[in-house]
PDB file of C-alpha atoms in Angstrom:
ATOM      1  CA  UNK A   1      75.023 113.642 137.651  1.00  0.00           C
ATOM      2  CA  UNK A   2      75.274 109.658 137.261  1.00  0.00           C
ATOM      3  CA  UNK A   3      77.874 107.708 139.395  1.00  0.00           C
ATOM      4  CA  UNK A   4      79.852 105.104 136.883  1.00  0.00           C
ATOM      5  CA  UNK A   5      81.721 102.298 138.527  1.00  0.00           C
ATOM      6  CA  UNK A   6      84.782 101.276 135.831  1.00  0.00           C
ATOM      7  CA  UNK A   7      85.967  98.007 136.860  1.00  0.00           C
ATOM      8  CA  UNK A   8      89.462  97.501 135.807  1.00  0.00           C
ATOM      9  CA  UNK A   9      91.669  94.659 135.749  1.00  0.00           C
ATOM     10  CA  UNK A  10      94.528  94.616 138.630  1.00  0.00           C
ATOM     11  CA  UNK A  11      96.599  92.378 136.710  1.00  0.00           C
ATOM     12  CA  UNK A  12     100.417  92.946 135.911  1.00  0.00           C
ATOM     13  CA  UNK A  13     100.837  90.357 133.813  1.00  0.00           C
ATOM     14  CA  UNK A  14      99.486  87.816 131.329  1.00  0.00           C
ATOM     15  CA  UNK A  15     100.490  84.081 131.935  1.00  0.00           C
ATOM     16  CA  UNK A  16     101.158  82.690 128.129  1.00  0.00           C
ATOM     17  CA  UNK A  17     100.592  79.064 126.754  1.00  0.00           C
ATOM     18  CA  UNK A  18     104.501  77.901 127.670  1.00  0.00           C
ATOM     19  CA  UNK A  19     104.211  79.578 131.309  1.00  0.00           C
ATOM     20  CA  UNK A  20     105.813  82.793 130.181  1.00  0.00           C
ATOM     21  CA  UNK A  21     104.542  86.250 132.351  1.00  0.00           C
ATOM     22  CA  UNK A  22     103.887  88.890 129.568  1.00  0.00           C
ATOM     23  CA  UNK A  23     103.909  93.030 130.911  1.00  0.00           C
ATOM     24  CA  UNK A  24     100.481  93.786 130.461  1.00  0.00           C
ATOM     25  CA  UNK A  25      97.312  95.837 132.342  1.00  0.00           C
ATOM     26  CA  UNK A  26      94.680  98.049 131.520  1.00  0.00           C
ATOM     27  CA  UNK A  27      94.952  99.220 128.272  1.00  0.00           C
ATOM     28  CA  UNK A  28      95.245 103.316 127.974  1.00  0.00           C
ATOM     29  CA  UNK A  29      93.011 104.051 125.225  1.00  0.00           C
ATOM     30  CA  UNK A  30      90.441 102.012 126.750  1.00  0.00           C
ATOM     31  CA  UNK A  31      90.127 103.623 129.892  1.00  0.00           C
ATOM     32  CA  UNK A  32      91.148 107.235 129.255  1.00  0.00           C
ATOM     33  CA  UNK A  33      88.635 107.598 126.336  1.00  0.00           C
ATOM     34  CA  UNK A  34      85.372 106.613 128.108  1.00  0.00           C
ATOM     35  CA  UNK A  35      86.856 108.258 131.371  1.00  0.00           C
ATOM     36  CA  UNK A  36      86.914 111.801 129.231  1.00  0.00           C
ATOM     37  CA  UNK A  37      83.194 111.443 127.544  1.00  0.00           C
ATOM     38  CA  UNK A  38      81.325 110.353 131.138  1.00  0.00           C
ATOM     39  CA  UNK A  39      83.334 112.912 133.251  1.00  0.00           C
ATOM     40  CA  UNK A  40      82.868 115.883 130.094  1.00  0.00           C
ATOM     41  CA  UNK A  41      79.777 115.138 130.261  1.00  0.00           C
ATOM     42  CA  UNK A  42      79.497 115.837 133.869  1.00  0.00           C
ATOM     43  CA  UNK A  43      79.621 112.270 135.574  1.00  0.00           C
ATOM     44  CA  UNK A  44      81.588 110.983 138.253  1.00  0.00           C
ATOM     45  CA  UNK A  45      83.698 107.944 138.103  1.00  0.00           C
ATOM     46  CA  UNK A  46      85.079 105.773 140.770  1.00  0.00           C
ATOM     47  CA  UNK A  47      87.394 103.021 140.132  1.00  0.00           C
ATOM     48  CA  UNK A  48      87.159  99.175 141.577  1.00  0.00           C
ATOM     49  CA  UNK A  49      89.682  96.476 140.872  1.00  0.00           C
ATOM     50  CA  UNK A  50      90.001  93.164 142.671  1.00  0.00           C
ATOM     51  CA  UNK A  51      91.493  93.707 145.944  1.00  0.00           C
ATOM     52  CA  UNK A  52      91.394  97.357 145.746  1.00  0.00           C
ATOM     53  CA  UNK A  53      95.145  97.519 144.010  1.00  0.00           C
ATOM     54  CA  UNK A  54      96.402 100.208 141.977  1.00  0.00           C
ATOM     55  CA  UNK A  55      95.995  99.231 138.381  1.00  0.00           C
ATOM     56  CA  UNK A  56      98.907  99.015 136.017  1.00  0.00           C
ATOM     57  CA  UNK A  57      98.753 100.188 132.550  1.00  0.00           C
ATOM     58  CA  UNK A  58     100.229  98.050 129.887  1.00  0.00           C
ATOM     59  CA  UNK A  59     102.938 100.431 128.820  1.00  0.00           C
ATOM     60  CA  UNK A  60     102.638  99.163 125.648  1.00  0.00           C
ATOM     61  CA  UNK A  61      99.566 100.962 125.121  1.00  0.00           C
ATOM     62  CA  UNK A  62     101.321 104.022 125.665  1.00  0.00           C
ATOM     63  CA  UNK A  63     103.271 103.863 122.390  1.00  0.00           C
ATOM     64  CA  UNK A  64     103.342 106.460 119.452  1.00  0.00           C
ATOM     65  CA  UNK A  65     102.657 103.549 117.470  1.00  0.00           C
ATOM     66  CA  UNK A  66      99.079 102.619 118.774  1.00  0.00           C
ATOM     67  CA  UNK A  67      98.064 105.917 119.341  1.00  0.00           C
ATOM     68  CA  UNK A  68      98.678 107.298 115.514  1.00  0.00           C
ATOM     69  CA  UNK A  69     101.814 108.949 116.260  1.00  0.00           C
ATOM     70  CA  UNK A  70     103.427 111.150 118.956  1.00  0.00           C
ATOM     71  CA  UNK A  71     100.746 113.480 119.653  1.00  0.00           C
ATOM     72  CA  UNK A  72      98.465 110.774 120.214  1.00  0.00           C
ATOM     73  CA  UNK A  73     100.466 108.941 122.808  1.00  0.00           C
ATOM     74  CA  UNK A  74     101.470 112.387 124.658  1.00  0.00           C
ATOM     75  CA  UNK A  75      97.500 113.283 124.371  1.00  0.00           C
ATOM     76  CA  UNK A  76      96.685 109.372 126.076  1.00  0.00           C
ATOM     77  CA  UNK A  77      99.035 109.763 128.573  1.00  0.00           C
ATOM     78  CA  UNK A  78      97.913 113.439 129.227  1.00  0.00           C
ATOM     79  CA  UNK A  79      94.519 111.438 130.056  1.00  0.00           C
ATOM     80  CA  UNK A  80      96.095 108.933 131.813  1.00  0.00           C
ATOM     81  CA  UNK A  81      97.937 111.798 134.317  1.00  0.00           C
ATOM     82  CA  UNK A  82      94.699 113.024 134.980  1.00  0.00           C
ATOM     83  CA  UNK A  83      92.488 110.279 135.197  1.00  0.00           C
ATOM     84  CA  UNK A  84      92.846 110.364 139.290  1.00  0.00           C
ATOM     85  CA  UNK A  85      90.572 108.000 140.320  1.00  0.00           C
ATOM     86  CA  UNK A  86      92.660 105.298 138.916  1.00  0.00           C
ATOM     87  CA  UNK A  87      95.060 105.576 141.771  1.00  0.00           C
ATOM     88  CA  UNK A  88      92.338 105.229 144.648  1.00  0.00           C
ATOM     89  CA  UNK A  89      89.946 102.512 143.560  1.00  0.00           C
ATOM     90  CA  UNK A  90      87.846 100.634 145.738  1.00  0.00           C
ATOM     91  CA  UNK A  91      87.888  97.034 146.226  1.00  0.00           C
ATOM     92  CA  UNK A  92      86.211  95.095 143.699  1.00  0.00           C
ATOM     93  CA  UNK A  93      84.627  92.598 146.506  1.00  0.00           C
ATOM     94  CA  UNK A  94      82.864  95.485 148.399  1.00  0.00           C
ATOM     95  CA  UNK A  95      81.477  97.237 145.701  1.00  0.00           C
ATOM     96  CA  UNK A  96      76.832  97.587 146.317  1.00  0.00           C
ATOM     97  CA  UNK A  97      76.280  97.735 142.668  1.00  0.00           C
ATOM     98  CA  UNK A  98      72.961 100.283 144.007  1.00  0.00           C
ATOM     99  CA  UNK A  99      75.521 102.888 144.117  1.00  0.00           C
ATOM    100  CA  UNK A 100      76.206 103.559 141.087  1.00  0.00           C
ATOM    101  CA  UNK A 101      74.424 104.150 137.324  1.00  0.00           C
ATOM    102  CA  UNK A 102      76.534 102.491 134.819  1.00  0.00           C
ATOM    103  CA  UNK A 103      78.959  99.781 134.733  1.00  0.00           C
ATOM    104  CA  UNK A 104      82.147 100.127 132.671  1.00  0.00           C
ATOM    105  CA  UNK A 105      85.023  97.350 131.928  1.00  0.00           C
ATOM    106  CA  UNK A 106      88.050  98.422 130.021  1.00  0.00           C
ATOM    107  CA  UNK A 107      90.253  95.903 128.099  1.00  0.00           C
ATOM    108  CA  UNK A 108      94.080  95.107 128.176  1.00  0.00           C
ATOM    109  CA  UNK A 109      95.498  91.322 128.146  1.00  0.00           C
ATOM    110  CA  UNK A 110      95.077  92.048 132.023  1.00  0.00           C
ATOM    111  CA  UNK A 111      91.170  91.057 132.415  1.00  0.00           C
ATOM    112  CA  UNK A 112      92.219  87.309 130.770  1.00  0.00           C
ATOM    113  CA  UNK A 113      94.537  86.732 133.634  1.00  0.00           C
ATOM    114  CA  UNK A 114      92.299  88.125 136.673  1.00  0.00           C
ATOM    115  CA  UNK A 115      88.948  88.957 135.551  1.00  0.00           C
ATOM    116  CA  UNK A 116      88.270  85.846 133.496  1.00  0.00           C
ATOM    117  CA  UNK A 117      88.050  83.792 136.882  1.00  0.00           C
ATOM    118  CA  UNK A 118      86.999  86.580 139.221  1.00  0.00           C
ATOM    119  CA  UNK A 119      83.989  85.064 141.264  1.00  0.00           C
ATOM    120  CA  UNK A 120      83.135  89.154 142.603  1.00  0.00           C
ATOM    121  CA  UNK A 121      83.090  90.272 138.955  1.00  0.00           C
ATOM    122  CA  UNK A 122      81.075  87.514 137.795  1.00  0.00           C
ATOM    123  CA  UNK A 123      78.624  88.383 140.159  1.00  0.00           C
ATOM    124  CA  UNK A 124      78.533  91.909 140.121  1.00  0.00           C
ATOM    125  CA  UNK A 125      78.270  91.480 135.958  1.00  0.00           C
ATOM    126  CA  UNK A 126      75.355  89.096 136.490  1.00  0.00           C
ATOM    127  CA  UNK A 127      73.140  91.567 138.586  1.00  0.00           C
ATOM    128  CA  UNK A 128      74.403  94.613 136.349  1.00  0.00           C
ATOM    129  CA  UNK A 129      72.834  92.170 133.451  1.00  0.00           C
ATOM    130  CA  UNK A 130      69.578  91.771 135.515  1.00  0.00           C
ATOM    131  CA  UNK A 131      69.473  95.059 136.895  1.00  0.00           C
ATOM    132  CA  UNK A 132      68.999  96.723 132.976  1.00  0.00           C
ATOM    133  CA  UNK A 133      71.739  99.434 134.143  1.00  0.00           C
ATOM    134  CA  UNK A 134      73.813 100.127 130.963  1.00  0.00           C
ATOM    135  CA  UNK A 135      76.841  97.764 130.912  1.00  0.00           C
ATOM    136  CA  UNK A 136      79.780  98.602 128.659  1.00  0.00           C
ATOM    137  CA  UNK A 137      82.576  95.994 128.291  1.00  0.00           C
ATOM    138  CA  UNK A 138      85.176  96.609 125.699  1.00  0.00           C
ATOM    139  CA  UNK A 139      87.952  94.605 123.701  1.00  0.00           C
ATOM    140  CA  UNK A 140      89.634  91.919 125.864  1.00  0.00           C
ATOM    141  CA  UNK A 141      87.446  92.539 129.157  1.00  0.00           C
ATOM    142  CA  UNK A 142      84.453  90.652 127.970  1.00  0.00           C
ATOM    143  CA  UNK A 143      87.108  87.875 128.908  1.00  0.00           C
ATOM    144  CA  UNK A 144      85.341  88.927 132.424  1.00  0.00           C
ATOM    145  CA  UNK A 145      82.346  87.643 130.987  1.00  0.00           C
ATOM    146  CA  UNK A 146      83.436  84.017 131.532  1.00  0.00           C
ATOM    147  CA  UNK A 147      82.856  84.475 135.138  1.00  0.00           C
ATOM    148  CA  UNK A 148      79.237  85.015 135.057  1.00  0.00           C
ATOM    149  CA  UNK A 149      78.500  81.723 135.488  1.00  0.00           C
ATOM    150  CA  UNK A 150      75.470  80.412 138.171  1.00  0.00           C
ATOM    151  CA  UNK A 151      75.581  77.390 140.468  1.00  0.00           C
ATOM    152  CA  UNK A 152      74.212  75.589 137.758  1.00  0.00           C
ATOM    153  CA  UNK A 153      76.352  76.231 135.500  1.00  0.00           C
ATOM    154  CA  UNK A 154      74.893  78.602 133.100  1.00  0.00           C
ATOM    155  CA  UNK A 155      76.493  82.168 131.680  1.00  0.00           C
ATOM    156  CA  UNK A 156      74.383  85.242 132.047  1.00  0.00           C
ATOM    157  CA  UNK A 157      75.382  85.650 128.534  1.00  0.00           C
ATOM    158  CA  UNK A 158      74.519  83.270 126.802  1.00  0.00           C
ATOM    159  CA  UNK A 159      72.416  84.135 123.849  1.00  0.00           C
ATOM    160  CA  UNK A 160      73.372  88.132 123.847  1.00  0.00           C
ATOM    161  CA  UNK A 161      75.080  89.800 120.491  1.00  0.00           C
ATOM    162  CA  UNK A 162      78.047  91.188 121.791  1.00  0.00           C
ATOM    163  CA  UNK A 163      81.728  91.561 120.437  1.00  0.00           C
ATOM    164  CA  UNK A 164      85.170  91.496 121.678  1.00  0.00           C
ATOM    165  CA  UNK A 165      89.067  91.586 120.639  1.00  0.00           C
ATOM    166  CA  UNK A 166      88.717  88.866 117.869  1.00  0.00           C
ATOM    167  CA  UNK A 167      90.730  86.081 116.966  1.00  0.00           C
ATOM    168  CA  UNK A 168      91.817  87.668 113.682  1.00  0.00           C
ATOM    169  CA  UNK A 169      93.449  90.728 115.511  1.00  0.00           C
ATOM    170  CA  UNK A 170      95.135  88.780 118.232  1.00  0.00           C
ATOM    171  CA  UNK A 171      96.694  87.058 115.166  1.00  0.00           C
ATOM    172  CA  UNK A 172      97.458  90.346 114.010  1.00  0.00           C
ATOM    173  CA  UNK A 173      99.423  91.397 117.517  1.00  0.00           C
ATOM    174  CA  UNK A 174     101.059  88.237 117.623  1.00  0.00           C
ATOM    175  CA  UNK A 175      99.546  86.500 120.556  1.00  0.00           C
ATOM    176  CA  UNK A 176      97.402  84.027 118.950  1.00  0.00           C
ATOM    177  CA  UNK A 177      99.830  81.537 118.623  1.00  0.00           C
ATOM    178  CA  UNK A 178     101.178  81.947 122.689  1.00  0.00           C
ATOM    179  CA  UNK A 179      97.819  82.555 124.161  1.00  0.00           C
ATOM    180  CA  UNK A 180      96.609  79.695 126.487  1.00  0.00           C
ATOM    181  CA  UNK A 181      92.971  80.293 125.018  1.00  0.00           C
ATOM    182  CA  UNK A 182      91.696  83.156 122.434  1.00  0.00           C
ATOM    183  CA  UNK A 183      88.921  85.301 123.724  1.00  0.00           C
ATOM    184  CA  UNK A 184      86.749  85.080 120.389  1.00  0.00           C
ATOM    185  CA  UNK A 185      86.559  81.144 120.983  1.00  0.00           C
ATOM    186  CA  UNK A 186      85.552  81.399 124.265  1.00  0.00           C
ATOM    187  CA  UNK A 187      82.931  83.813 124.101  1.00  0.00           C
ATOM    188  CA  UNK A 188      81.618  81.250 121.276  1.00  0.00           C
ATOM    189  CA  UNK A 189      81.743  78.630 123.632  1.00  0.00           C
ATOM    190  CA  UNK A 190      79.596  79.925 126.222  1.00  0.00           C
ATOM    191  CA  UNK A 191      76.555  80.465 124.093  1.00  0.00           C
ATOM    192  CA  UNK A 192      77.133  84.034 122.972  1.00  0.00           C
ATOM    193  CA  UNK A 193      76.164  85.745 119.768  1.00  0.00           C
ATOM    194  CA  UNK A 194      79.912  86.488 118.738  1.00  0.00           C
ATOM    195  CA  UNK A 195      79.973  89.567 115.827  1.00  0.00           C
ATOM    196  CA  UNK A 196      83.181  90.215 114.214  1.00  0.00           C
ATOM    197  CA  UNK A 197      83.468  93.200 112.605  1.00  0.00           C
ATOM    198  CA  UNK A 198      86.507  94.468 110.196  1.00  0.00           C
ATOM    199  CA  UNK A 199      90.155  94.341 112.326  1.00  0.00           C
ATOM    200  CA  UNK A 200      91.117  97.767 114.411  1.00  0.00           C
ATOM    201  CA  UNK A 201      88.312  99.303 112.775  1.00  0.00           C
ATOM    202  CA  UNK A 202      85.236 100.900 115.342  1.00  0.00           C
ATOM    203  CA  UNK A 203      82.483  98.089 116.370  1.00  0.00           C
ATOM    204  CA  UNK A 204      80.128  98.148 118.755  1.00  0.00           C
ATOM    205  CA  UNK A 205      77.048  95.933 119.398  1.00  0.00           C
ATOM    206  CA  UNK A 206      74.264  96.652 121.485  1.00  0.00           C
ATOM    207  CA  UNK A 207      71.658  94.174 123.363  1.00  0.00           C
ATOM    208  CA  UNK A 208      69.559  95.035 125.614  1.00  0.00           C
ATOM    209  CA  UNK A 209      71.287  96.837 128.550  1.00  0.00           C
ATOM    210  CA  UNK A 210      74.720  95.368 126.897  1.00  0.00           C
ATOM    211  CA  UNK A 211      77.016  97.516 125.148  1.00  0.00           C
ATOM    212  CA  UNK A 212      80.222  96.042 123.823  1.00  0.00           C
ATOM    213  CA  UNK A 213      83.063  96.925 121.745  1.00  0.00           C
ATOM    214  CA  UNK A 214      85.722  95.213 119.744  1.00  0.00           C
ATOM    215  CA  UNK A 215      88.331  97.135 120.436  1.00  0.00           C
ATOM    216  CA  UNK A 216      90.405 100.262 121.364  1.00  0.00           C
ATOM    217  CA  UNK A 217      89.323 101.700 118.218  1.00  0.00           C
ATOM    218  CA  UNK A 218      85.797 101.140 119.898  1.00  0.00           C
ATOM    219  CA  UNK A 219      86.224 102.710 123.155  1.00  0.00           C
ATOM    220  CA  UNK A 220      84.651 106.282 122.823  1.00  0.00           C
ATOM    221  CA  UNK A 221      81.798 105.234 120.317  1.00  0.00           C
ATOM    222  CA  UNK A 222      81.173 102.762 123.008  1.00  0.00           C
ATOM    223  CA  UNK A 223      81.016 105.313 125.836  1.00  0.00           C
ATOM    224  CA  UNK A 224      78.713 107.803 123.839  1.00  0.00           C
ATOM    225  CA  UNK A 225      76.423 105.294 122.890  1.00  0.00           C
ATOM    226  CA  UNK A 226      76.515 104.464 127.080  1.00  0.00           C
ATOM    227  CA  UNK A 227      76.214 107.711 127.819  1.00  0.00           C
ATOM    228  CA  UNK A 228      73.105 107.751 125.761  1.00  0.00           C
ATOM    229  CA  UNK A 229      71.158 105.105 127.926  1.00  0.00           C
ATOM    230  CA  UNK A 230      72.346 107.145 131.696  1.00  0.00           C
ATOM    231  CA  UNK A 231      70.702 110.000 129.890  1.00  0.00           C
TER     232      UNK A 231
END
């Protein structure tokens, strides 16, 4: 049995261009999906989020609408009852990245508000990177990614394929217009090999020990192809 750390956001909120505080968190799909492949498959999971605070879940995610309808929002929030671990997580800043397997970062607008500047992230995704332990980041939490960043100034990303929640779909939901900064453009800026693939639909790059996804679309192919590499 492998021991997978899934670092979620602890943010509420998402501060917007013009100051506004959107609702937002962990998103559902993102979290519930991955959490149901590793633990079916026999795995344990333990929960870490900056400060060791419960995380919120962006209700939005709960919606018939982004879950294909009514059964699929009463089946994610079915998950979401009894994904336990999510109300005792650990504290982000103490986690020994020795204990555990895998490393797993689900999205939500939540990771652009805390995770994007988290210094404890950053480093725990820099040795995760060095380590060659399977990584798995997915829609907006490679925003975490930003944080990766040496003394000297250099990402431990630059130069890897990876993916993320692209510019064209956060058109799409309407943000792209309020965000302070889009995710696809920074990822670009930091030296990364940015792939786009088609909007909502399943993507997932691999490289090296680096498994990302695109979106919430790409949250359980992303988990089975992890799942794959704990063996």
């Amino acid at each position: 049995m492998a021991k997978i750390l899934f670092v979620v956001t602890g943010a509420d909120h998402w501060t917007l261009a013009d100051g506004t505080a959107h609702p937002t968190g962990f998103w559902a799909e993102e979290a519930v999906a991955p959490y149901q492949v590793f633990t079916g498959a026999g795995h344990e999971v333990v929960v870490a989020t900056p400060g060791g605070v419960v995380p919120t879940v962006d209700r939005g995610s709960l919606a018939p609408d982004v879950n294909g309808g009514q059964e699929g929002a009463d089946r994610v929030a079915a998950g979401l009852e009894a994904f336990e671990e999510l109300r005792r997580p650990v504290a982000l800043e103490n986690v020994d990245l020795d204990a555990y397997d895998a490393v797993f970062y689900p999205g939500g607008h939540g990771p652009m508000e805390d995770l994007a500047v988290d210094p404890a992230s950053g480093r725990l995704l820099t040795e995760t990177l060095a380590s060659g332990k399977p990584l798995g980041v997915v829609c907006h939490a490679p925003a975490a990614l930003l944080a990766a960043t040496g003394p000297d100034g250099t990402n431990a990303f630059t130069g890897y394929r990876l993916t993320g929640f692209t510019n064209a779909e956060e058109t799409q939901a309407g943000f792209a217009d309020k965000a302070k900064w889009l995710l696809q453009d920074r990822l670009v800026a930091l030296g990364a090999d940015f792939q786009e693939g088609e909007p909502w639909a399943p993507f997932v790059i691999t490289d090296r020990n680096l498994v990302t996804g695109q979106n919430p679309a790409s949250s359980t192919p992303l988990a089975e192809e992890l799942l794959k590499r704990i063996g």
